[in-house]
Every structure is written in structure tokens, then in C-alpha cells.
Amino acid sequence: MQKQDQLLNILACPKCHTGLSFSETGAYCGSCNINFEREDGKVISFICKELYEPAENFSKIKEIIGFWGNGWKKRLKEPDHAFLYEKDSEELRKFADEKVDNVLSKIDHPILHPKREMGSLTDKIGLNIGCGCGEESLHFAYQGASTIAMDLTRPAAEAGNYLINKIEGDGFGIQADSRFIPLKDNSVDFVFSLGVLHHSPDIQRSINEIHRVLKENGKAFIILYTTWSMAFGVQIILKGILSGNITKDKLKRHVNKNTEGAWKTESRENPLTDTFTGNEARRLFKSFKKINLRKTDFRPTNIPGLSKLAGLPGLNLLLTKEFLEKRIQWLSPIIGSALNITAEK
Ligand SMILES: [Zn+2]
């Protein structure tokens, strides 16, 4: 069987988890009698009303897709992402080769250093949940992994699909909800999800799905926002409480309003941003046999007032971003904003 066919073979109905039959127009589950359509010959969408009961949950997910999908349509055209889609395949491969250490090592995650820590990713099947601009999927495919770039939104799933294809990597994009992963049980070697699952309306269900689709001894690499951090605990949550958002609901709305502003389009509100303590994360992953946690990603901009100070004449020469980043590295494991979770099934 060809590699691409092998990968198609692990796709399953998100409702009953049985195998699908494929055609030019999409995929079909005979047991549930559901068609999953492929629009414009690109990615298959596994979002369908049959997954959402009661019916109002289907309206809710469409609203959530509206926020993130329109957000991604906008973000993919901005300079921090647009350059990825202007490169030819050779330039893109070069980028993947050079930046796998440079850019992604900032995220400080072992899966991103396969050459050093994991061995080659060839013969591994990886699921990238919340593939966004597609850069993570690009790196996995470049390292030889058969890669499924999954996102709740079509623009992002298509971006992942495009980049994997562009370097002639093995894999494709799919549009799906992490609470209903359209893969068979025990089918992938690793799951990677960076800064995404804290937006899931039911994160426990998403983590249970990750556990289900991982093979025995497979690993999940998940990054969540952490509550006990300068960026969230102090700058957003404490600030929110001090400005009078003292009920649980008010505080939730305050956190949603003050995060992910870069994805805001028109009058759409960020539906949900959650943060997690280490203990909460351990509970979420309790069905895994091993779990490892550490905090990362403390940045100079997380220190209140420092940006202003660093902008002053004279000080701006001394307090450069690079200098500050080096000086505050030691704070990352204490008050960093990212909770890096490695969990083994
Ligand atoms: Zn089915």
C-alpha cells in the first residue's frame, strides 16, 4: 500500500470510528449514512450536525468556527505568515530545514528536535491538532512523518494541506473538531498541539480523543496556557479581578476579551480561552501512563512597564530584546505562560 493510502486508511467516521469509503467528492460512513464533503477538491470536512446534540451545540460550533476561520483568513495574509505561501518548494524545504531549530526551538519541545532527541520521524504518523498556518505540519512532514494537519477551520486546514503538498511531503489537511477526531483507535505515533486546546469547549473530551487515537506508547505533546504565570495570572486574571470582574462568568468573559485579539474580525468575540494549573493538567491526562510538565515561554513583554523602560533613549541600546530574553530565561520554568505537557499512552 502506498504511504498516502495508508494514511487515508486510518481516517474514520468521527461519530462511530469505523472506516470510510472515499471518492473525489469526499468520504462516506456507511454505518451512520453521513457524507463528509471535500470542497474545491481540497480538504475533507468532518464537521457535521450529526455530531452535535442538542442541535444548539451545532450553532455554537459554527459560531466558534466563524471566529477562528475568519481570524485565520485575515492572519494568513499578514506578514508573519504570508511569506510561507510565497516560497517555491525548494525555498520551503530550505526554510523547514533551517528553522526547525531556530524558530521552533523557542517553543522548547522535544518533538521539534527529532534529529537530536527523537531520531528520524520517518515511518511515524503524526497528528497536528490546530495546525493554524501549517508551519508545524510542514516541519513534521519535512522530517519524514506522515502528517495529518487538522484544524477546526477550513482556511487553516487548507494552509497545512498546501504546505505539506508543496514540499511533496506525505500527508494532508482535514477540517475537524478535537472532540470528534476522525481517526481510528490506536492509529498515530504522536499528537502535537501548540496553544490550541485551551480553546476547546470540552478539553477533557479532546484529551480523551487524543488518548484514543494514539498507539500504545504513543506520545502527546501539548502546550496549554498556564494560570500561574505572569502573562495570564497577573497581567490578565489579577488585572481582571482588580477591575471588578469578580464573578466566575464575568472573569471568564474578561479573559476571553483580553486574549487572541489578533484573530478578531468584525464584531466576532473570542468564544473561549481557558488557562490551567499543573494539577488541573495532571487530572486531564490521568488516563495516560506517564506525564511530564514544565513551564516555558516567559518573554520580556510579560514584565509590566519594561517595554516602556526599554524604549527610553540610552536604555534602548542597553535593554535590547535579545539581551532581555537572555537575562530572564531562568524565570520561564517559574512564571512562563506555556505549560508544556508530554504524555505517553
Ligand atoms: Zn459512522
mmCIF file of C-alpha atoms and ligand atoms in Angstrom:
data_model
loop_
_atom_site.group_PDB
_atom_site.id
_atom_site.type_symbol
_atom_site.label_atom_id
_atom_site.label_comp_id
_atom_site.label_asym_id
_atom_site.label_seq_id
_atom_site.Cartn_x
_atom_site.Cartn_y
_atom_site.Cartn_z
ATOM 1 C CA MET A 1 0.000 0.000 0.000
ATOM 2 C CA GLN A 2 1.217 3.494 -0.848
ATOM 3 C CA LYS A 3 2.007 5.761 2.110
ATOM 4 C CA GLN A 4 -0.800 8.181 1.265
ATOM 5 C CA ASP A 5 -3.296 5.277 1.074
ATOM 6 C CA GLN A 6 -2.062 4.014 4.446
ATOM 7 C CA LEU A 7 -2.775 7.420 5.910
ATOM 8 C CA LEU A 8 -6.249 7.576 4.323
ATOM 9 C CA ASN A 9 -6.858 4.146 5.796
ATOM 10 C CA ILE A 10 -6.620 5.451 9.373
ATOM 11 C CA LEU A 11 -9.299 8.081 8.746
ATOM 12 C CA ALA A 12 -12.588 7.111 10.383
ATOM 13 C CA CYS A 13 -16.063 8.402 10.974
ATOM 14 C CA PRO A 14 -15.857 10.920 13.856
ATOM 15 C CA LYS A 15 -19.158 9.562 15.209
ATOM 16 C CA CYS A 16 -18.729 5.750 15.124
ATOM 17 C CA HIS A 17 -14.947 5.437 14.426
ATOM 18 C CA THR A 18 -15.399 2.861 11.640
ATOM 19 C CA GLY A 19 -13.571 3.121 8.322
ATOM 20 C CA LEU A 20 -14.771 5.282 5.435
ATOM 21 C CA SER A 21 -15.107 4.928 1.706
ATOM 22 C CA PHE A 22 -13.563 7.698 -0.365
ATOM 23 C CA SER A 23 -14.456 9.385 -3.612
ATOM 24 C CA GLU A 24 -13.483 12.556 -5.471
ATOM 25 C CA THR A 25 -16.153 14.456 -3.569
ATOM 26 C CA GLY A 26 -15.230 13.301 -0.069
ATOM 27 C CA ALA A 27 -15.717 10.413 2.352
ATOM 28 C CA TYR A 28 -18.721 8.370 3.390
ATOM 29 C CA CYS A 29 -19.636 6.415 6.542
ATOM 30 C CA GLY A 30 -21.970 3.551 5.637
ATOM 31 C CA SER A 31 -22.911 2.776 9.270
ATOM 32 C CA CYS A 32 -24.019 6.337 10.037
ATOM 33 C CA ASN A 33 -25.012 7.246 6.464
ATOM 34 C CA ILE A 34 -23.043 10.506 6.658
ATOM 35 C CA ASN A 35 -21.213 12.193 3.784
ATOM 36 C CA PHE A 36 -18.123 14.200 4.642
ATOM 37 C CA GLU A 37 -17.560 16.604 1.805
ATOM 38 C CA ARG A 38 -14.399 17.802 0.166
ATOM 39 C CA GLU A 39 -14.873 21.331 -1.120
ATOM 40 C CA ASP A 40 -12.967 22.518 -4.196
ATOM 41 C CA GLY A 41 -11.062 19.229 -4.360
ATOM 42 C CA LYS A 42 -9.130 20.164 -1.218
ATOM 43 C CA VAL A 43 -9.600 19.138 2.408
ATOM 44 C CA ILE A 44 -12.422 16.930 3.693
ATOM 45 C CA SER A 45 -14.620 18.498 6.362
ATOM 46 C CA PHE A 46 -15.566 16.275 9.299
ATOM 47 C CA ILE A 47 -17.852 18.870 10.842
ATOM 48 C CA CYS A 48 -21.459 17.706 10.573
ATOM 49 C CA LYS A 49 -24.665 18.274 12.504
ATOM 50 C CA GLU A 50 -24.909 14.580 13.495
ATOM 51 C CA LEU A 51 -22.037 15.109 15.966
ATOM 52 C CA TYR A 52 -23.718 17.879 17.884
ATOM 53 C CA GLU A 53 -26.624 17.162 20.169
ATOM 54 C CA PRO A 54 -28.699 19.009 21.200
ATOM 55 C CA ALA A 55 -28.941 20.983 17.944
ATOM 56 C CA GLU A 56 -27.914 24.254 19.619
ATOM 57 C CA ASN A 57 -24.416 22.790 20.025
ATOM 58 C CA PHE A 58 -24.159 22.762 16.225
ATOM 59 C CA SER A 59 -24.954 26.510 16.124
ATOM 60 C CA LYS A 60 -22.346 27.019 18.855
ATOM 61 C CA ILE A 61 -19.586 25.240 16.934
ATOM 62 C CA LYS A 62 -20.468 27.212 13.800
ATOM 63 C CA GLU A 63 -20.011 30.422 15.792
ATOM 64 C CA ILE A 64 -16.640 29.187 17.106
ATOM 65 C CA ILE A 65 -15.571 28.249 13.561
ATOM 66 C CA GLY A 66 -16.717 31.708 12.449
ATOM 67 C CA PHE A 67 -14.381 33.441 14.907
ATOM 68 C CA TRP A 68 -11.285 31.317 14.214
ATOM 69 C CA GLY A 69 -11.924 30.769 10.498
ATOM 70 C CA ASN A 70 -12.317 34.444 9.705
ATOM 71 C CA GLY A 71 -9.425 35.149 12.053
ATOM 72 C CA TRP A 72 -7.177 32.765 10.108
ATOM 73 C CA LYS A 73 -8.313 34.175 6.756
ATOM 74 C CA LYS A 74 -7.010 37.515 8.000
ATOM 75 C CA ARG A 75 -3.885 36.206 9.781
ATOM 76 C CA LEU A 76 -2.664 34.111 6.832
ATOM 77 C CA LYS A 77 -2.351 37.285 4.761
ATOM 78 C CA GLU A 78 -0.316 39.116 7.411
ATOM 79 C CA PRO A 79 3.491 39.310 7.040
ATOM 80 C CA ASP A 80 4.260 36.849 9.863
ATOM 81 C CA HIS A 81 2.518 34.089 7.866
ATOM 82 C CA ALA A 82 2.063 35.247 4.248
ATOM 83 C CA PHE A 83 5.738 34.612 3.327
ATOM 84 C CA LEU A 84 5.200 30.871 3.788
ATOM 85 C CA TYR A 85 2.842 30.675 0.801
ATOM 86 C CA GLU A 86 5.070 32.730 -1.499
ATOM 87 C CA LYS A 87 8.000 30.297 -1.392
ATOM 88 C CA ASP A 88 8.593 27.692 -4.073
ATOM 89 C CA SER A 89 9.074 24.114 -2.933
ATOM 90 C CA GLU A 90 12.858 24.316 -2.715
ATOM 91 C CA GLU A 91 12.746 27.524 -0.669
ATOM 92 C CA LEU A 92 10.150 25.971 1.574
ATOM 93 C CA ARG A 93 12.270 22.865 2.173
ATOM 94 C CA LYS A 94 15.242 25.094 2.980
ATOM 95 C CA PHE A 95 13.085 27.071 5.402
ATOM 96 C CA ALA A 96 11.911 23.860 7.091
ATOM 97 C CA ASP A 97 15.493 22.662 7.395
ATOM 98 C CA GLU A 98 16.894 25.895 8.817
ATOM 99 C CA LYS A 99 14.033 26.927 11.031
ATOM 100 C CA VAL A 100 13.264 23.651 12.718
ATOM 101 C CA ASP A 101 15.877 24.617 15.317
ATOM 102 C CA ASN A 102 15.766 28.407 15.042
ATOM 103 C CA VAL A 103 12.112 29.178 15.247
ATOM 104 C CA LEU A 104 10.557 26.158 16.854
ATOM 105 C CA SER A 105 13.253 25.592 19.474
ATOM 106 C CA LYS A 106 11.861 28.692 21.171
ATOM 107 C CA ILE A 107 8.855 26.576 21.911
ATOM 108 C CA ASP A 108 11.308 24.205 23.582
ATOM 109 C CA HIS A 109 9.603 20.945 22.799
ATOM 110 C CA PRO A 110 11.375 17.628 22.189
ATOM 111 C CA ILE A 111 9.296 16.598 19.164
ATOM 112 C CA LEU A 112 10.583 19.659 17.340
ATOM 113 C CA HIS A 113 14.132 18.410 17.599
ATOM 114 C CA PRO A 114 13.692 14.999 16.085
ATOM 115 C CA LYS A 115 17.265 14.907 14.828
ATOM 116 C CA ARG A 116 18.579 15.286 18.348
ATOM 117 C CA GLU A 117 16.015 13.703 20.614
ATOM 118 C CA MET A 118 13.620 11.519 18.721
ATOM 119 C CA GLY A 119 15.525 10.012 15.878
ATOM 120 C CA SER A 120 14.065 10.373 12.461
ATOM 121 C CA LEU A 121 10.327 10.826 12.117
ATOM 122 C CA THR A 122 10.280 8.621 9.023
ATOM 123 C CA ASP A 123 7.691 5.852 9.418
ATOM 124 C CA LYS A 124 5.964 7.850 12.148
ATOM 125 C CA ILE A 125 2.390 9.049 11.802
ATOM 126 C CA GLY A 126 1.731 12.429 13.381
ATOM 127 C CA LEU A 127 -1.460 14.336 14.078
ATOM 128 C CA ASN A 128 -1.122 18.119 14.363
ATOM 129 C CA ILE A 129 -4.223 19.411 16.147
ATOM 130 C CA GLY A 130 -4.909 23.066 15.420
ATOM 131 C CA CYS A 131 -2.436 23.298 12.561
ATOM 132 C CA GLY A 132 -3.109 27.030 12.073
ATOM 133 C CA CYS A 133 -0.756 28.498 9.471
ATOM 134 C CA GLY A 134 0.582 24.986 8.753
ATOM 135 C CA GLU A 135 4.178 25.610 9.810
ATOM 136 C CA GLU A 136 4.308 22.845 12.430
ATOM 137 C CA SER A 137 2.866 20.324 9.973
ATOM 138 C CA LEU A 138 5.422 21.477 7.405
ATOM 139 C CA HIS A 139 8.246 20.652 9.833
ATOM 140 C CA PHE A 140 6.870 17.199 10.686
ATOM 141 C CA ALA A 141 6.351 16.351 7.022
ATOM 142 C CA TYR A 142 9.844 17.631 6.213
ATOM 143 C CA GLN A 143 11.272 15.349 8.918
ATOM 144 C CA GLY A 144 9.606 12.440 7.174
ATOM 145 C CA ALA A 145 6.471 11.958 9.276
ATOM 146 C CA SER A 146 3.177 11.082 7.628
ATOM 147 C CA THR A 147 1.354 14.159 8.804
ATOM 148 C CA ILE A 148 -2.299 14.961 9.301
ATOM 149 C CA ALA A 149 -2.770 18.723 9.590
ATOM 150 C CA MET A 150 -6.061 19.066 11.422
ATOM 151 C CA ASP A 151 -7.861 22.289 12.212
ATOM 152 C CA LEU A 152 -11.354 23.317 13.211
ATOM 153 C CA THR A 153 -11.311 25.853 10.387
ATOM 154 C CA ARG A 154 -11.087 25.363 6.652
ATOM 155 C CA PRO A 155 -8.509 28.121 5.890
ATOM 156 C CA ALA A 156 -6.053 26.624 8.392
ATOM 157 C CA ALA A 157 -6.623 23.007 7.316
ATOM 158 C CA GLU A 158 -6.027 24.131 3.724
ATOM 159 C CA ALA A 159 -2.847 26.009 4.729
ATOM 160 C CA GLY A 160 -1.458 22.820 6.315
ATOM 161 C CA ASN A 161 -2.524 20.770 3.314
ATOM 162 C CA TYR A 162 -0.898 23.251 0.932
ATOM 163 C CA LEU A 163 2.482 23.333 2.724
ATOM 164 C CA ILE A 164 2.733 19.528 3.049
ATOM 165 C CA ASN A 165 1.933 19.142 -0.655
ATOM 166 C CA LYS A 166 4.287 21.916 -1.664
ATOM 167 C CA ILE A 167 7.332 20.058 -0.280
ATOM 168 C CA GLU A 168 5.918 16.774 -1.613
ATOM 169 C CA GLY A 169 5.646 15.523 1.947
ATOM 170 C CA ASP A 170 3.404 12.700 2.976
ATOM 171 C CA GLY A 171 0.101 13.827 4.460
ATOM 172 C CA PHE A 172 -2.871 16.106 4.086
ATOM 173 C CA GLY A 173 -5.124 18.565 5.876
ATOM 174 C CA ILE A 174 -8.544 17.846 7.363
ATOM 175 C CA GLN A 175 -11.171 20.064 8.950
ATOM 176 C CA ALA A 176 -12.291 18.531 12.245
ATOM 177 C CA ASP A 177 -13.178 19.187 15.886
ATOM 178 C CA SER A 178 -10.709 17.859 18.510
ATOM 179 C CA ARG A 179 -13.683 16.479 20.479
ATOM 180 C CA PHE A 180 -14.523 14.239 17.492
ATOM 181 C CA ILE A 181 -11.233 13.189 15.888
ATOM 182 C CA PRO A 182 -11.924 11.386 12.587
ATOM 183 C CA LEU A 183 -9.278 8.700 13.117
ATOM 184 C CA LYS A 184 -9.380 5.041 14.083
ATOM 185 C CA ASP A 185 -8.363 3.893 17.581
ATOM 186 C CA ASN A 186 -4.599 3.323 18.126
ATOM 187 C CA SER A 187 -3.604 4.832 14.795
ATOM 188 C CA VAL A 188 -0.979 7.587 15.334
ATOM 189 C CA ASP A 189 2.505 7.676 16.867
ATOM 190 C CA PHE A 190 2.366 11.246 18.100
ATOM 191 C CA VAL A 191 -0.041 14.108 18.565
ATOM 192 C CA PHE A 192 1.217 17.671 18.624
ATOM 193 C CA SER A 193 -0.915 20.645 19.606
ATOM 194 C CA LEU A 194 0.557 24.016 20.435
ATOM 195 C CA GLY A 195 -1.601 26.650 22.110
ATOM 196 C CA VAL A 196 -4.909 25.340 20.839
ATOM 197 C CA LEU A 197 -6.744 23.010 23.217
ATOM 198 C CA HIS A 198 -7.323 25.698 25.876
ATOM 199 C CA HIS A 199 -9.945 26.954 23.372
ATOM 200 C CA SER A 200 -11.817 23.629 23.277
ATOM 201 C CA PRO A 201 -15.379 23.826 24.671
ATOM 202 C CA ASP A 202 -14.681 20.474 26.373
ATOM 203 C CA ILE A 203 -10.944 19.941 26.743
ATOM 204 C CA GLN A 204 -11.321 16.690 28.713
ATOM 205 C CA ARG A 205 -13.189 15.211 25.772
ATOM 206 C CA SER A 206 -10.444 16.429 23.397
ATOM 207 C CA ILE A 207 -7.702 14.830 25.556
ATOM 208 C CA ASN A 208 -9.706 11.568 25.757
ATOM 209 C CA GLU A 209 -9.878 11.584 21.964
ATOM 210 C CA ILE A 210 -6.107 12.080 21.743
ATOM 211 C CA HIS A 211 -5.649 9.105 24.067
ATOM 212 C CA ARG A 212 -7.985 7.014 21.902
ATOM 213 C CA VAL A 213 -6.222 7.691 18.588
ATOM 214 C CA LEU A 214 -2.661 7.294 19.930
ATOM 215 C CA LYS A 215 -0.970 3.925 19.572
ATOM 216 C CA GLU A 216 0.226 2.134 22.700
ATOM 217 C CA ASN A 217 3.380 4.040 23.908
ATOM 218 C CA GLY A 218 2.469 6.894 21.537
ATOM 219 C CA LYS A 219 3.146 10.394 22.791
ATOM 220 C CA ALA A 220 1.137 13.568 23.038
ATOM 221 C CA PHE A 221 2.981 16.899 23.041
ATOM 222 C CA ILE A 222 0.543 19.538 24.171
ATOM 223 C CA ILE A 223 1.063 23.183 25.101
ATOM 224 C CA LEU A 224 -1.611 24.952 27.150
ATOM 225 C CA TYR A 225 -1.795 28.409 28.700
ATOM 226 C CA THR A 226 -0.902 28.205 32.362
ATOM 227 C CA THR A 227 -2.782 30.051 35.094
ATOM 228 C CA TRP A 228 0.203 30.631 37.405
ATOM 229 C CA SER A 229 2.135 32.817 35.005
ATOM 230 C CA MET A 230 2.927 36.494 34.612
ATOM 231 C CA ALA A 231 1.122 36.720 31.263
ATOM 232 C CA PHE A 232 -2.155 35.121 32.391
ATOM 233 C CA GLY A 233 -2.222 35.017 36.216
ATOM 234 C CA VAL A 234 -1.016 38.574 36.757
ATOM 235 C CA GLN A 235 -1.496 40.588 33.584
ATOM 236 C CA ILE A 236 -4.921 39.223 32.673
ATOM 237 C CA ILE A 237 -6.614 37.372 35.564
ATOM 238 C CA LEU A 238 -5.430 39.513 38.514
ATOM 239 C CA LYS A 239 -5.942 42.693 36.496
ATOM 240 C CA GLY A 240 -9.461 41.500 35.666
ATOM 241 C CA ILE A 241 -10.303 40.814 39.314
ATOM 242 C CA LEU A 242 -8.909 44.200 40.388
ATOM 243 C CA SER A 243 -11.046 45.948 37.794
ATOM 244 C CA GLY A 244 -14.203 44.399 39.260
ATOM 245 C CA ASN A 245 -14.728 41.142 37.329
ATOM 246 C CA ILE A 246 -15.299 39.146 40.484
ATOM 247 C CA THR A 247 -17.915 36.586 39.446
ATOM 248 C CA LYS A 248 -16.783 33.469 37.586
ATOM 249 C CA ASP A 249 -18.741 34.411 34.438
ATOM 250 C CA LYS A 250 -17.502 38.000 34.381
ATOM 251 C CA LEU A 251 -13.914 36.857 34.828
ATOM 252 C CA LYS A 252 -14.299 34.304 32.017
ATOM 253 C CA ARG A 253 -15.585 36.998 29.667
ATOM 254 C CA HIS A 254 -12.743 39.299 30.707
ATOM 255 C CA VAL A 255 -10.153 36.603 29.882
ATOM 256 C CA ASN A 256 -11.810 35.863 26.506
ATOM 257 C CA LYS A 257 -11.934 39.542 25.640
ATOM 258 C CA ASN A 258 -8.290 40.135 26.521
ATOM 259 C CA THR A 259 -6.766 37.215 24.607
ATOM 260 C CA GLU A 260 -6.393 36.298 20.923
ATOM 261 C CA GLY A 261 -7.165 39.838 19.745
ATOM 262 C CA ALA A 262 -5.099 39.167 16.599
ATOM 263 C CA TRP A 263 -7.846 36.811 15.359
ATOM 264 C CA LYS A 264 -10.717 39.233 15.962
ATOM 265 C CA THR A 265 -12.690 40.190 12.848
ATOM 266 C CA GLU A 266 -15.713 42.491 12.709
ATOM 267 C CA SER A 267 -17.911 42.075 15.789
ATOM 268 C CA ARG A 268 -16.961 38.436 16.487
ATOM 269 C CA GLU A 269 -15.890 37.737 20.076
ATOM 270 C CA ASN A 270 -13.264 35.172 21.101
ATOM 271 C CA PRO A 271 -15.548 32.309 22.245
ATOM 272 C CA LEU A 272 -13.207 30.824 24.865
ATOM 273 C CA THR A 273 -9.711 30.991 26.308
ATOM 274 C CA ASP A 274 -9.016 28.845 29.359
ATOM 275 C CA THR A 275 -5.856 28.521 31.473
ATOM 276 C CA PHE A 276 -4.674 25.526 33.507
ATOM 277 C CA THR A 277 -2.671 24.850 36.647
ATOM 278 C CA GLY A 278 -0.245 21.925 36.774
ATOM 279 C CA ASN A 279 -2.686 19.901 38.907
ATOM 280 C CA GLU A 280 -5.546 20.530 36.525
ATOM 281 C CA ALA A 281 -3.363 19.381 33.627
ATOM 282 C CA ARG A 282 -2.412 16.201 35.508
ATOM 283 C CA ARG A 283 -6.100 15.418 36.036
ATOM 284 C CA LEU A 284 -6.853 15.988 32.317
ATOM 285 C CA PHE A 285 -4.165 13.468 31.342
ATOM 286 C CA LYS A 286 -4.848 10.890 34.077
ATOM 287 C CA SER A 287 -5.584 8.101 31.571
ATOM 288 C CA PHE A 288 -2.000 8.337 30.224
ATOM 289 C CA LYS A 289 0.652 6.148 31.856
ATOM 290 C CA LYS A 290 3.293 8.891 32.048
ATOM 291 C CA ILE A 291 3.047 12.658 32.134
ATOM 292 C CA ASN A 292 5.721 15.309 32.287
ATOM 293 C CA LEU A 293 5.063 19.041 32.817
ATOM 294 C CA ARG A 294 7.182 22.129 32.592
ATOM 295 C CA LYS A 295 6.621 25.824 32.075
ATOM 296 C CA THR A 296 8.274 27.757 29.268
ATOM 297 C CA ASP A 297 7.912 30.927 27.254
ATOM 298 C CA PHE A 298 8.488 33.860 29.591
ATOM 299 C CA ARG A 299 9.116 36.966 27.496
ATOM 300 C CA PRO A 300 10.366 40.484 28.254
ATOM 301 C CA THR A 301 6.963 41.864 27.208
ATOM 302 C CA ASN A 302 5.431 39.933 30.115
ATOM 303 C CA ILE A 303 7.158 42.247 32.608
ATOM 304 C CA PRO A 304 4.854 45.219 33.282
ATOM 305 C CA GLY A 305 6.421 48.544 32.306
ATOM 306 C CA LEU A 306 9.605 47.030 30.919
ATOM 307 C CA SER A 307 8.785 47.771 27.271
ATOM 308 C CA LYS A 308 8.310 51.442 28.121
ATOM 309 C CA LEU A 309 11.568 51.498 30.075
ATOM 310 C CA ALA A 310 13.422 49.763 27.253
ATOM 311 C CA GLY A 311 12.095 52.391 24.845
ATOM 312 C CA LEU A 312 13.795 55.281 26.675
ATOM 313 C CA PRO A 313 16.818 56.891 24.975
ATOM 314 C CA GLY A 314 20.074 55.339 26.192
ATOM 315 C CA LEU A 315 18.308 52.440 27.860
ATOM 316 C CA ASN A 316 17.032 51.247 24.483
ATOM 317 C CA LEU A 317 20.624 50.463 23.476
ATOM 318 C CA LEU A 318 21.270 48.515 26.651
ATOM 319 C CA LEU A 319 17.919 46.792 27.114
ATOM 320 C CA THR A 320 17.631 45.136 23.718
ATOM 321 C CA LYS A 321 15.114 42.355 23.253
ATOM 322 C CA GLU A 322 17.899 39.783 22.823
ATOM 323 C CA PHE A 323 19.649 40.970 25.996
ATOM 324 C CA LEU A 324 16.422 40.871 28.000
ATOM 325 C CA GLU A 325 15.447 37.463 26.671
ATOM 326 C CA LYS A 326 18.784 36.026 27.798
ATOM 327 C CA ARG A 327 18.558 37.639 31.245
ATOM 328 C CA ILE A 328 15.079 36.303 32.011
ATOM 329 C CA GLN A 329 15.452 32.719 30.780
ATOM 330 C CA TRP A 330 15.606 31.440 34.360
ATOM 331 C CA LEU A 331 12.111 32.813 35.051
ATOM 332 C CA SER A 332 10.480 30.664 32.365
ATOM 333 C CA PRO A 333 10.083 27.471 34.467
ATOM 334 C CA ILE A 334 8.593 29.581 37.281
ATOM 335 C CA ILE A 335 6.253 32.091 35.647
ATOM 336 C CA GLY A 336 6.321 31.203 31.924
ATOM 337 C CA SER A 337 2.970 31.304 30.148
ATOM 338 C CA ALA A 338 3.166 27.940 28.353
ATOM 339 C CA LEU A 339 2.577 24.625 30.085
ATOM 340 C CA ASN A 340 4.495 22.049 28.035
ATOM 341 C CA ILE A 341 2.942 18.646 28.545
ATOM 342 C CA THR A 342 4.421 15.377 27.331
ATOM 343 C CA ALA A 343 2.125 12.426 27.935
ATOM 344 C CA GLU A 344 2.662 8.795 26.984
ATOM 345 C CA LYS A 345 -0.170 6.369 26.379
HETATM 346 ZN ZN ZN B 1 -20.156 6.497 11.337
#
